[in-house]
Short mmCIF file of N, CA, C and O in Angstrom, two decimals:
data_model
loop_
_atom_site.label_atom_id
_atom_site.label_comp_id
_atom_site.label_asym_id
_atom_site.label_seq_id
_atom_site.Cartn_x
_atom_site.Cartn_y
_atom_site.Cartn_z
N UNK X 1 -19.04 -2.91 -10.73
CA UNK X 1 -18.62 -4.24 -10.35
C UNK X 1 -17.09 -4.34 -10.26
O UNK X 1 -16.57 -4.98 -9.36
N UNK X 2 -16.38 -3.71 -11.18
CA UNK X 2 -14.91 -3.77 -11.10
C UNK X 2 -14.49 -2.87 -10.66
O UNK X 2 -13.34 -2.86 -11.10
N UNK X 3 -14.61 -2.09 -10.10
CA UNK X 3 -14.54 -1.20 -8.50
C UNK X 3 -14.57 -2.03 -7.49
O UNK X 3 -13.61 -2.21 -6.73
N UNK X 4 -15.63 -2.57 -7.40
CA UNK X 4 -16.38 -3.35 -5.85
C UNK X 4 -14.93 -4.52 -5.53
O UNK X 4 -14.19 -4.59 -4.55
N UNK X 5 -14.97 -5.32 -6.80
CA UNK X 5 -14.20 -6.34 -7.28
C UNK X 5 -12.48 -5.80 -6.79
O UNK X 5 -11.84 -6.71 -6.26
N UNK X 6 -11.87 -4.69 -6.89
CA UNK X 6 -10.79 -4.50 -7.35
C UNK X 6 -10.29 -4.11 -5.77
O UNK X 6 -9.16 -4.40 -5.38
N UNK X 7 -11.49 -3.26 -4.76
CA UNK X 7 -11.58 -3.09 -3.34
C UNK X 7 -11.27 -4.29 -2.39
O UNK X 7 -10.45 -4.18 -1.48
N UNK X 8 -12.11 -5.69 -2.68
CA UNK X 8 -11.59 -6.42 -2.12
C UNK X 8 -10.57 -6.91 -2.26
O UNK X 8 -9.96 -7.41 -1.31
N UNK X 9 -10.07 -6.90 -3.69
CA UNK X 9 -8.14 -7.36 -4.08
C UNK X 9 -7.49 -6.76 -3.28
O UNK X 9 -6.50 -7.30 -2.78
N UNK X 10 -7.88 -5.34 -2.90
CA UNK X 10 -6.97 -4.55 -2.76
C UNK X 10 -7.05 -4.12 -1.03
O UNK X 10 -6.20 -3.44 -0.45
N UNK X 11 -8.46 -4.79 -0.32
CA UNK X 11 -8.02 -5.12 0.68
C UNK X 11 -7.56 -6.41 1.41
O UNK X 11 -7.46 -6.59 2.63
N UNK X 12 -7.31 -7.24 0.44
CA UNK X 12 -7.07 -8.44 0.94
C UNK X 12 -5.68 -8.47 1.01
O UNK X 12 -5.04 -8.96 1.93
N UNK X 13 -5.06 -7.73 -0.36
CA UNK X 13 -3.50 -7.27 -0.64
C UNK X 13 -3.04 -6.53 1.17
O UNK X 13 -1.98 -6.47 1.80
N UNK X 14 -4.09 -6.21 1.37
CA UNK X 14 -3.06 -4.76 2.35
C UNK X 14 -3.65 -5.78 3.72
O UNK X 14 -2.84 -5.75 4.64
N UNK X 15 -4.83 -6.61 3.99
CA UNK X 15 -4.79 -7.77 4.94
C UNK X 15 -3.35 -8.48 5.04
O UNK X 15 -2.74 -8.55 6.10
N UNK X 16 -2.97 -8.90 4.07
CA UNK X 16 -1.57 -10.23 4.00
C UNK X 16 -0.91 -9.36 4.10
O UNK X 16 -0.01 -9.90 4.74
N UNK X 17 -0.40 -7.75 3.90
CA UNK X 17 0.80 -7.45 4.19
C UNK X 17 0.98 -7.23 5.14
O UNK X 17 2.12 -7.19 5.58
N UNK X 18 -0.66 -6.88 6.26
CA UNK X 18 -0.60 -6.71 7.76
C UNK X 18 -0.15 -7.51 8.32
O UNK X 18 0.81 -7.51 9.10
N UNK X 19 -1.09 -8.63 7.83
CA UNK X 19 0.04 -9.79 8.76
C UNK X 19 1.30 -10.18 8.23
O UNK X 19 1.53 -11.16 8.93
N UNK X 20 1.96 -10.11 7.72
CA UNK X 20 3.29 -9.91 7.61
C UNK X 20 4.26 -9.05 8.34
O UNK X 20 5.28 -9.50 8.86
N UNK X 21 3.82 -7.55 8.35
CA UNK X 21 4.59 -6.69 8.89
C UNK X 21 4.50 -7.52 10.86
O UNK X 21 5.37 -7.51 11.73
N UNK X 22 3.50 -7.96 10.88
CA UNK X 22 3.06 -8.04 12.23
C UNK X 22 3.95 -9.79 12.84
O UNK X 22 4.48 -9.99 13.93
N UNK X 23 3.82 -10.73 11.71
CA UNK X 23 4.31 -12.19 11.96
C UNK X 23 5.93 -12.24 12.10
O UNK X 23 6.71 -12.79 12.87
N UNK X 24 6.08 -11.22 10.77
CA UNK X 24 7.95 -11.30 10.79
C UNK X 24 8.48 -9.80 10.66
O UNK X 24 8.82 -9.35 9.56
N UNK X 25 8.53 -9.09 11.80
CA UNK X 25 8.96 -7.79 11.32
C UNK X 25 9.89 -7.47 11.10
O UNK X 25 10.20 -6.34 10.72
N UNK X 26 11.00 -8.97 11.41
CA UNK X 26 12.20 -8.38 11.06
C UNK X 26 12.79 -8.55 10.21
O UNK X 26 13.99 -8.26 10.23
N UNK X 27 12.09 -9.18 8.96
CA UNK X 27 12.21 -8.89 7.76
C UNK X 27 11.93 -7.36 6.73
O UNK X 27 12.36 -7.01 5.63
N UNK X 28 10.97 -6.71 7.75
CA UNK X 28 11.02 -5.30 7.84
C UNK X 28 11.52 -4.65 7.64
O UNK X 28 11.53 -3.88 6.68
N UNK X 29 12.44 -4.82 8.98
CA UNK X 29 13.28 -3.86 10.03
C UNK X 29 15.12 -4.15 9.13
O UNK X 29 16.00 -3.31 9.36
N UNK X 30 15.39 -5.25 8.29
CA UNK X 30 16.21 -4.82 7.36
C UNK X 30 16.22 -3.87 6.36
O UNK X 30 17.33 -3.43 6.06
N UNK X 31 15.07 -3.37 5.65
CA UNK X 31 14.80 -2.79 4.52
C UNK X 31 14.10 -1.25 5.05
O UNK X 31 13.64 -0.50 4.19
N UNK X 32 14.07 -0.90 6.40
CA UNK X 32 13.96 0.65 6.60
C UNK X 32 15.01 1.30 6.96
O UNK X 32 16.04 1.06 7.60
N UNK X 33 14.47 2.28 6.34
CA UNK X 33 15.44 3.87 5.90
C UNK X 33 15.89 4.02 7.31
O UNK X 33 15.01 3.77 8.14
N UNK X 34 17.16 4.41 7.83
CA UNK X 34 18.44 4.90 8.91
C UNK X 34 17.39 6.16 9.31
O UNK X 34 17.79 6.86 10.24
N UNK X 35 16.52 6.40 8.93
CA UNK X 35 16.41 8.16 9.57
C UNK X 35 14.81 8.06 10.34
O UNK X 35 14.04 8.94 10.73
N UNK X 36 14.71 6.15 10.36
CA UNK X 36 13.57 6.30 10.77
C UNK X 36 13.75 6.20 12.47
O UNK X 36 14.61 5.54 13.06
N UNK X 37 12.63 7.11 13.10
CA UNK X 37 12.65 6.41 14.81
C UNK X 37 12.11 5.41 14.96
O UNK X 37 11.03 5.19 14.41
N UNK X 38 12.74 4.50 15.77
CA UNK X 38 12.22 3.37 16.56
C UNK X 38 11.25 2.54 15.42
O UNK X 38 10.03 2.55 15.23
N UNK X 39 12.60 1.70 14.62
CA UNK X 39 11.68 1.10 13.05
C UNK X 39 10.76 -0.14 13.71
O UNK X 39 9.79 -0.63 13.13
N UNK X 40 11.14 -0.46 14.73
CA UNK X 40 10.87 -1.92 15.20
C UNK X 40 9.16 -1.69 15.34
O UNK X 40 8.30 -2.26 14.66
N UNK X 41 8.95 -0.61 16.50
CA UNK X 41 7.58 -0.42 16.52
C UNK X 41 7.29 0.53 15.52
O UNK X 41 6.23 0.81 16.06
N UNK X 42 7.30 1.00 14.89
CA UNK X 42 6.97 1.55 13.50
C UNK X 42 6.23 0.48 12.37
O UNK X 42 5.22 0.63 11.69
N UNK X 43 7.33 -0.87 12.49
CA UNK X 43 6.70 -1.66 11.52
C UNK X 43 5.50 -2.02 11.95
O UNK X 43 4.56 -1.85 11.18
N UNK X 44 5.23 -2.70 13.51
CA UNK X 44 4.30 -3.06 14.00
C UNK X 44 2.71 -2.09 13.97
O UNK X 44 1.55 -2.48 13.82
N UNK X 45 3.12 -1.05 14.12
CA UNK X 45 2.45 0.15 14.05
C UNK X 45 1.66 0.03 12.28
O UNK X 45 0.44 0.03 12.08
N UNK X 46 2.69 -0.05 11.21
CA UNK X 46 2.31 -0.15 9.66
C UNK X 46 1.53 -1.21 9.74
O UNK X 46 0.40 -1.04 9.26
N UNK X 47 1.86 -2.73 10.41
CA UNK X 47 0.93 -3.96 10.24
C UNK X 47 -0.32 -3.57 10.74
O UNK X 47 -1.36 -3.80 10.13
N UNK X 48 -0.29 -2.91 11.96
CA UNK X 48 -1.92 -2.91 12.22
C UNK X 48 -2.75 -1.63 11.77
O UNK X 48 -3.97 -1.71 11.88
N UNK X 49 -2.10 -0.22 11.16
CA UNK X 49 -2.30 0.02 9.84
C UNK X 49 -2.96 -0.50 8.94
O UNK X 49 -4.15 -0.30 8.72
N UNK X 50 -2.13 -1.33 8.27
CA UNK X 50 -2.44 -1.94 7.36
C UNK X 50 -3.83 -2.53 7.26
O UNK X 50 -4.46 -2.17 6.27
N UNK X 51 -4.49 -3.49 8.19
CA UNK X 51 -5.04 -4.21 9.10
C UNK X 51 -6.32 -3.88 8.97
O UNK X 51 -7.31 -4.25 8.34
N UNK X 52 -5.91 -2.84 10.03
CA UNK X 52 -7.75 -1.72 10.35
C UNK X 52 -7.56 -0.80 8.75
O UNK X 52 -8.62 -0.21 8.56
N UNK X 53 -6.76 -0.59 7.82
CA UNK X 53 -7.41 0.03 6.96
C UNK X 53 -8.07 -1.26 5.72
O UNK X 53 -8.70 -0.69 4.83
N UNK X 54 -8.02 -2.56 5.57
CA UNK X 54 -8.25 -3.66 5.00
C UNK X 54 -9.62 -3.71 5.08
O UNK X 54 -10.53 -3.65 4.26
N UNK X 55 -9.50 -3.90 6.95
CA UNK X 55 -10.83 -3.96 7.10
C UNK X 55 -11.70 -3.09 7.12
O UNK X 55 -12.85 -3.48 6.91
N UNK X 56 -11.47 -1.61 7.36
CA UNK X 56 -12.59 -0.63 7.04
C UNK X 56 -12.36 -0.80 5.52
O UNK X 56 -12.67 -1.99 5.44
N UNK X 57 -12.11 -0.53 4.56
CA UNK X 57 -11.85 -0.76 2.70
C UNK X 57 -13.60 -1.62 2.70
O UNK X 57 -14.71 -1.34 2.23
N UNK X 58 -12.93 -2.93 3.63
CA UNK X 58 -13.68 -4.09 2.82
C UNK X 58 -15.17 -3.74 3.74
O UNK X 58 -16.23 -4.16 3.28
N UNK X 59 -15.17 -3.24 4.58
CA UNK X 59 -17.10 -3.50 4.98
C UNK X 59 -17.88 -3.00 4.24
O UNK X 59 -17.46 -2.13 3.47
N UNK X 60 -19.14 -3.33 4.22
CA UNK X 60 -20.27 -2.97 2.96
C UNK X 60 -20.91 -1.85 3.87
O UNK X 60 -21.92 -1.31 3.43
N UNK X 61 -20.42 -1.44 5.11
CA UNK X 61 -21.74 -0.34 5.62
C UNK X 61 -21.60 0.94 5.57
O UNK X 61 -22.71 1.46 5.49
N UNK X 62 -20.84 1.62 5.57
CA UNK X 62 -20.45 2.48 5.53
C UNK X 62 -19.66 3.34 4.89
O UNK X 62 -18.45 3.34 5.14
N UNK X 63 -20.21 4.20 3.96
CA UNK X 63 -19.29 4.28 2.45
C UNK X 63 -17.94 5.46 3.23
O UNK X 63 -16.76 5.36 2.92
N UNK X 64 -18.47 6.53 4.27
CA UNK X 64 -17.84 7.42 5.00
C UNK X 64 -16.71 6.85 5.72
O UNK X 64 -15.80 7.61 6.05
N UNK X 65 -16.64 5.56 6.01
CA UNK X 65 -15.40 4.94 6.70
C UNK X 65 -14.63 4.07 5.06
O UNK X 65 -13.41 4.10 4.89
N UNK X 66 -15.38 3.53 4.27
CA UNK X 66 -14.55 3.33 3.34
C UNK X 66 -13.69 4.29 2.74
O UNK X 66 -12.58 4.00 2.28
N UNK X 67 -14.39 5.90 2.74
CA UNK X 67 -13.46 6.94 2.26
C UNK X 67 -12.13 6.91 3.19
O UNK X 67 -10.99 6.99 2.75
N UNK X 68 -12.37 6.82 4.16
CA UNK X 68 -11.72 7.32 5.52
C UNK X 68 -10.24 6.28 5.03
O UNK X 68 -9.10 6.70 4.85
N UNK X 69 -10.70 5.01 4.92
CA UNK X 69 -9.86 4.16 4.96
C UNK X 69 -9.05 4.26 3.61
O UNK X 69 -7.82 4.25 3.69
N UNK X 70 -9.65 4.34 2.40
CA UNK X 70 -8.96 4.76 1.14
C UNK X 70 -8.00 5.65 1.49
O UNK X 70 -6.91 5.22 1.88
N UNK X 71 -8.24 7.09 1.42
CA UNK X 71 -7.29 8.19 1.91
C UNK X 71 -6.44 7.59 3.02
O UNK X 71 -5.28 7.39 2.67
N UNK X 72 -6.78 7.22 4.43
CA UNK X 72 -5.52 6.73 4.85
C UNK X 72 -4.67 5.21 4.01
O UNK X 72 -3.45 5.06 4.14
N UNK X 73 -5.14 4.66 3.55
CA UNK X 73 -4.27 3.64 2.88
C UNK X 73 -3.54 4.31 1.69
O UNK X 73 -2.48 3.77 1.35
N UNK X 74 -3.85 5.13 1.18
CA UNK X 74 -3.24 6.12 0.03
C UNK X 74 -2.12 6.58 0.74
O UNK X 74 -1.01 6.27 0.32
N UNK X 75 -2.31 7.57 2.20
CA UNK X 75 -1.58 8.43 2.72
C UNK X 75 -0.44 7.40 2.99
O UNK X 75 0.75 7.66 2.82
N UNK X 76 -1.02 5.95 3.53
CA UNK X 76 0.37 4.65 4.30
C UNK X 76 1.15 4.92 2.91
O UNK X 76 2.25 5.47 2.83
N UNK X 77 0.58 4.54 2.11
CA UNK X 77 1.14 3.96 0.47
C UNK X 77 2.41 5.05 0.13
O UNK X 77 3.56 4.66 -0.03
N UNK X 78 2.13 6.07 0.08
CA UNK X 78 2.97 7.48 0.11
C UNK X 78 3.97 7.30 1.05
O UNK X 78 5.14 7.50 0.73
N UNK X 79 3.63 6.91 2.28
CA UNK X 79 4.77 7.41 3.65
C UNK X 79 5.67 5.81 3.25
O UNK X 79 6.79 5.77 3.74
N UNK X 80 5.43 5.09 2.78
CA UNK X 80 5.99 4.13 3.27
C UNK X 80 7.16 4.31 1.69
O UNK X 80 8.37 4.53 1.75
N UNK X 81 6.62 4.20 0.87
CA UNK X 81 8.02 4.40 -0.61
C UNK X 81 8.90 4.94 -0.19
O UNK X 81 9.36 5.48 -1.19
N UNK X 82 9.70 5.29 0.87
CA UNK X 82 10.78 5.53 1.38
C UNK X 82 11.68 4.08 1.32
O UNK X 82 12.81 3.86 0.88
N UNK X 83 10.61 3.16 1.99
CA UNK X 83 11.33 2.32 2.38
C UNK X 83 11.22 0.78 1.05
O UNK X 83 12.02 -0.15 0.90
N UNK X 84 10.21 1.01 0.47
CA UNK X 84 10.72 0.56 -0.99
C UNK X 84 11.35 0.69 -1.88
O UNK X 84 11.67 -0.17 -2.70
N UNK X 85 11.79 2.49 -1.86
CA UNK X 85 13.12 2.84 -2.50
C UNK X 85 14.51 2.37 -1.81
O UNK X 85 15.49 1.97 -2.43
N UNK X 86 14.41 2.47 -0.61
CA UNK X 86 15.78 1.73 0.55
C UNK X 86 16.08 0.42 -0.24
O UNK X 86 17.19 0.14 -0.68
N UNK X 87 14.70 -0.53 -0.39
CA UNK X 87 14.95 -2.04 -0.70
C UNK X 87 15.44 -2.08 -1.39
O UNK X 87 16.51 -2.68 -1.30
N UNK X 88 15.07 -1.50 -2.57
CA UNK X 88 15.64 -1.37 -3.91
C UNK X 88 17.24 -0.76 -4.00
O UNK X 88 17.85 -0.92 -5.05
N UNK X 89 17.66 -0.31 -3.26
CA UNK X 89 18.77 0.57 -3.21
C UNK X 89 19.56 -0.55 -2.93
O UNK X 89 20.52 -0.91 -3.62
N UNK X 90 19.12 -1.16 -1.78
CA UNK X 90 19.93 -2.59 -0.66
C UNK X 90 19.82 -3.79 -1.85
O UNK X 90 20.74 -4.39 -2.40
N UNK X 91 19.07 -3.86 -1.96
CA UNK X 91 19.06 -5.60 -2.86
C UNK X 91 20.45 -5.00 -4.30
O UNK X 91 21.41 -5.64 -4.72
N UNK X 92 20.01 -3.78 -4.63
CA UNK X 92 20.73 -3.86 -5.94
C UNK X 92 21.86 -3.65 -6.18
O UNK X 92 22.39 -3.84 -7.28
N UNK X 93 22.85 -2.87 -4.29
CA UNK X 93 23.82 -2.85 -3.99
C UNK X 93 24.33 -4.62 -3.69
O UNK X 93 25.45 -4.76 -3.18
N UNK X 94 23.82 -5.39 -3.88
CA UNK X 94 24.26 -6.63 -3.27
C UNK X 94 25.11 -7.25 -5.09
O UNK X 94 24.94 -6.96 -6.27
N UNK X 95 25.97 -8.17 -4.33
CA UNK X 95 26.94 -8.50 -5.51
C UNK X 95 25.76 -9.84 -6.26
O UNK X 95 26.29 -10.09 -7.34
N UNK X 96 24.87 -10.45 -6.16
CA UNK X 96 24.26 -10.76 -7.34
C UNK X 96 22.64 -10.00 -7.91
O UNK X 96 21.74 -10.41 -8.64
N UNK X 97 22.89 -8.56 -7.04
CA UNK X 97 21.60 -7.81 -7.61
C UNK X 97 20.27 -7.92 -6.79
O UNK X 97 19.28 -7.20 -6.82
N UNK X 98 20.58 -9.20 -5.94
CA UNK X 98 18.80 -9.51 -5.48
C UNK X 98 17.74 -10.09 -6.40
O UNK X 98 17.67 -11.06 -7.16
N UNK X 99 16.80 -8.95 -5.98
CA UNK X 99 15.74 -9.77 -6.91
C UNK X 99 15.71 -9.04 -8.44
O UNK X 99 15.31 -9.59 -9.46
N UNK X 100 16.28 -7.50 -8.33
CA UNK X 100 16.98 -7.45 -9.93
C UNK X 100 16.03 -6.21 -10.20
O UNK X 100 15.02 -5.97 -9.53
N UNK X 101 16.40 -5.58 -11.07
CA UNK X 101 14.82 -4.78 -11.42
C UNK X 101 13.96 -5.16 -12.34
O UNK X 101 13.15 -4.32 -12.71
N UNK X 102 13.92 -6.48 -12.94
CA UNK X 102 12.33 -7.04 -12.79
C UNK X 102 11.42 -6.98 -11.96
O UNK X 102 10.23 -6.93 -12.28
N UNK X 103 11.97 -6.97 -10.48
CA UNK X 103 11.18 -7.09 -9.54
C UNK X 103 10.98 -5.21 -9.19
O UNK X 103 10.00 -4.60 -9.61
N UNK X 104 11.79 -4.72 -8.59
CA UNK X 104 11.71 -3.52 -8.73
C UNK X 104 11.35 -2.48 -9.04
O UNK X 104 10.82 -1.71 -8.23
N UNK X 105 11.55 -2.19 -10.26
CA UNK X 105 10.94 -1.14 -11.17
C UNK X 105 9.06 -1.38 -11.28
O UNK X 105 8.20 -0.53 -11.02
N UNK X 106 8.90 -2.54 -11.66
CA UNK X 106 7.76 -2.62 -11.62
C UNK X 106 6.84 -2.50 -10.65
O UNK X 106 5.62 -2.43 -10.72
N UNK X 107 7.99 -2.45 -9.20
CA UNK X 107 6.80 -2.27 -8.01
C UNK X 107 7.31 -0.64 -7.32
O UNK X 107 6.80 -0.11 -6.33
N UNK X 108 8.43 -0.09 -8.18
CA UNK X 108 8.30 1.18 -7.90
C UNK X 108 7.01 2.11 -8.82
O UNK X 108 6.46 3.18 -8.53
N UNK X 109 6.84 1.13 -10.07
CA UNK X 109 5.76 1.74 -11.02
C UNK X 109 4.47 1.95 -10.15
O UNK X 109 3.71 2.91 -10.00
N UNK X 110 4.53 0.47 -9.57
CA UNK X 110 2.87 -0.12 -8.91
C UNK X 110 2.71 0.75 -7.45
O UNK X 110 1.64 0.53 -6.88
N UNK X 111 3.62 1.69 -6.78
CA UNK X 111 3.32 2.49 -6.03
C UNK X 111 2.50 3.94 -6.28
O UNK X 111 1.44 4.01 -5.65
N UNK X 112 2.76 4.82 -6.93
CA UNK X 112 1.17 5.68 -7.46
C UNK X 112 -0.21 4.98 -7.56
O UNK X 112 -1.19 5.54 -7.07
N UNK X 113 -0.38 3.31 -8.42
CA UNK X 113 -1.41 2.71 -9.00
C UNK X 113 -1.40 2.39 -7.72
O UNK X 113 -2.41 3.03 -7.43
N UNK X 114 -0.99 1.81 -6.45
CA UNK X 114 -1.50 1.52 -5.25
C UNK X 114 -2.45 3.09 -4.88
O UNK X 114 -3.68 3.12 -4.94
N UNK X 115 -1.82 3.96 -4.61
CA UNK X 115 -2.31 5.01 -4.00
C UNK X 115 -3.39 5.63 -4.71
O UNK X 115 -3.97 6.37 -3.92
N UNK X 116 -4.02 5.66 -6.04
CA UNK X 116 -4.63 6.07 -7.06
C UNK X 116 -5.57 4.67 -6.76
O UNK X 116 -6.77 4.84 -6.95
N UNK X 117 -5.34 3.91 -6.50
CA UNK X 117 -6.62 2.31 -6.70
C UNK X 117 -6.99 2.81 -4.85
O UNK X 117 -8.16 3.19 -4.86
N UNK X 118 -6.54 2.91 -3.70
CA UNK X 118 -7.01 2.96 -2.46
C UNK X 118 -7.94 3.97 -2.80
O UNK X 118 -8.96 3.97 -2.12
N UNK X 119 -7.82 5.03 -3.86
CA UNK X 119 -8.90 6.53 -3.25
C UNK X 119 -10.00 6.23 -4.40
O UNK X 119 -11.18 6.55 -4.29
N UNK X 120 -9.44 5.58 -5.50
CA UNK X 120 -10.66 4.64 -6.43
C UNK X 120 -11.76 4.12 -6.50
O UNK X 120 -12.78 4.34 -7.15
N UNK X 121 -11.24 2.97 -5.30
CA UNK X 121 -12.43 1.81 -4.94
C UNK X 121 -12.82 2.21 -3.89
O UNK X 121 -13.76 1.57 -3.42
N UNK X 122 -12.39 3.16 -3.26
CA UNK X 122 -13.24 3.98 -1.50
C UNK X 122 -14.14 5.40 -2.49
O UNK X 122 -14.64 6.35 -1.89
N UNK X 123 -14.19 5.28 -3.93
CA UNK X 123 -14.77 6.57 -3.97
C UNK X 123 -14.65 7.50 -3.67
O UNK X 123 -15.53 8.36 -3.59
N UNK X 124 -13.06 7.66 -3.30
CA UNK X 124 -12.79 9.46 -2.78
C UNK X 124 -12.81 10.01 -4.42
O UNK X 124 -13.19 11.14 -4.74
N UNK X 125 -12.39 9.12 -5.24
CA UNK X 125 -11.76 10.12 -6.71
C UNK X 125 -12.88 9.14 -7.63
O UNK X 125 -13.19 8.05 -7.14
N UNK X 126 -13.39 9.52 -8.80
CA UNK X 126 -13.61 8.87 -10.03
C UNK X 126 -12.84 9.50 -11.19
O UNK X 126 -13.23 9.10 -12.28
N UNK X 127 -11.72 10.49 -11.22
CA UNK X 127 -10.62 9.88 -11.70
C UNK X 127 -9.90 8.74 -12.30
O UNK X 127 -9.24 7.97 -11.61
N UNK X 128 -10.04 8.61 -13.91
CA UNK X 128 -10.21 9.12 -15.27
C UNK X 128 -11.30 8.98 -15.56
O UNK X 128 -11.81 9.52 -16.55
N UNK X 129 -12.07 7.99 -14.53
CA UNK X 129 -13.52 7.21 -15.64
C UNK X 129 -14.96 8.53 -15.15
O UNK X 129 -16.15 8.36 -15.40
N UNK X 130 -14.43 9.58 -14.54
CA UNK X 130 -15.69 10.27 -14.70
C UNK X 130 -16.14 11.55 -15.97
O UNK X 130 -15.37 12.36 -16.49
N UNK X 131 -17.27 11.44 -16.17
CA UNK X 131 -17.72 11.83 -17.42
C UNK X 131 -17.58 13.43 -17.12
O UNK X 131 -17.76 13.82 -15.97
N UNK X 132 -17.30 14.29 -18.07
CA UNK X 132 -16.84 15.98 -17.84
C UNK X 132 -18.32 15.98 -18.12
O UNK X 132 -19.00 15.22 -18.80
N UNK X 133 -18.72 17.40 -17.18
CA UNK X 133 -19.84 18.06 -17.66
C UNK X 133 -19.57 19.04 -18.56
O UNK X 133 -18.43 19.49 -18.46
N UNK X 134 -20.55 19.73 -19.78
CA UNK X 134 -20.31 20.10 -20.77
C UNK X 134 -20.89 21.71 -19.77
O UNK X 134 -20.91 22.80 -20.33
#
């Protein structure tokens, strides 16, 4: 149940960030890394990402596309901490800090637990909670 439960948090989480990347991208397109190509459609590209992996996560039919979608939302989760380390770099270079590392640290923590919860609740891993055979 708190698997099932934690899948839809966690595609509803990566729904709202789709539409975000997709409504205002150029709130984005401040906070990516200089070495990226063409960030503009890149972001757009991450929103609908984001999007189609939400919605494969969340359907009940198909456990083979929920894997599908875990592993790629893991793989986004990975490619993209580039550009959450950038934010963090930018906000904390600013003369009152930004949002500070309250905000920060804790969502540099919550990047593994993103990528570790996408392959979780898609059942690619049962990783810690599975029982060793003797």
């Amino acid at each position: 149940m708190a698997r099932t439960t934690l899948r839809w948090l966690l595609a509803l989480l990566y729904l709202v960030a789709g539409y975000f990347h997709l409504a205002s991208p150029l709130t984005f397109l401040a906070i990516m890394p200089g070495w990226v190509p063409y960030p503009l459609p890149v972001i757009y590209w991450t929103g609908l990402a984001e999007v189609a992996g939400a919605v494969a996560l969340a359907q009940p039919f198909g456990p083979w596309l929920r894997k599908a979608a875990g592993i790629g939302l893991a793989l986004y989760a990975l490619c993209v901490w580039p550009a959450n380390v950038q934010h963090m770099l930018i906000d904390l270079a600013r003369p009152d800090h930004g949002w500070g590392l309250a905000y920060h640290v804790p969502r540099m923590i919550a990047q593994p637990l993103l990528i570790w919860l996408a392959l979780w609740t898609a059942r690619v891993t049962d990783w810690p909670f599975a029982r060793r055979s003797r």
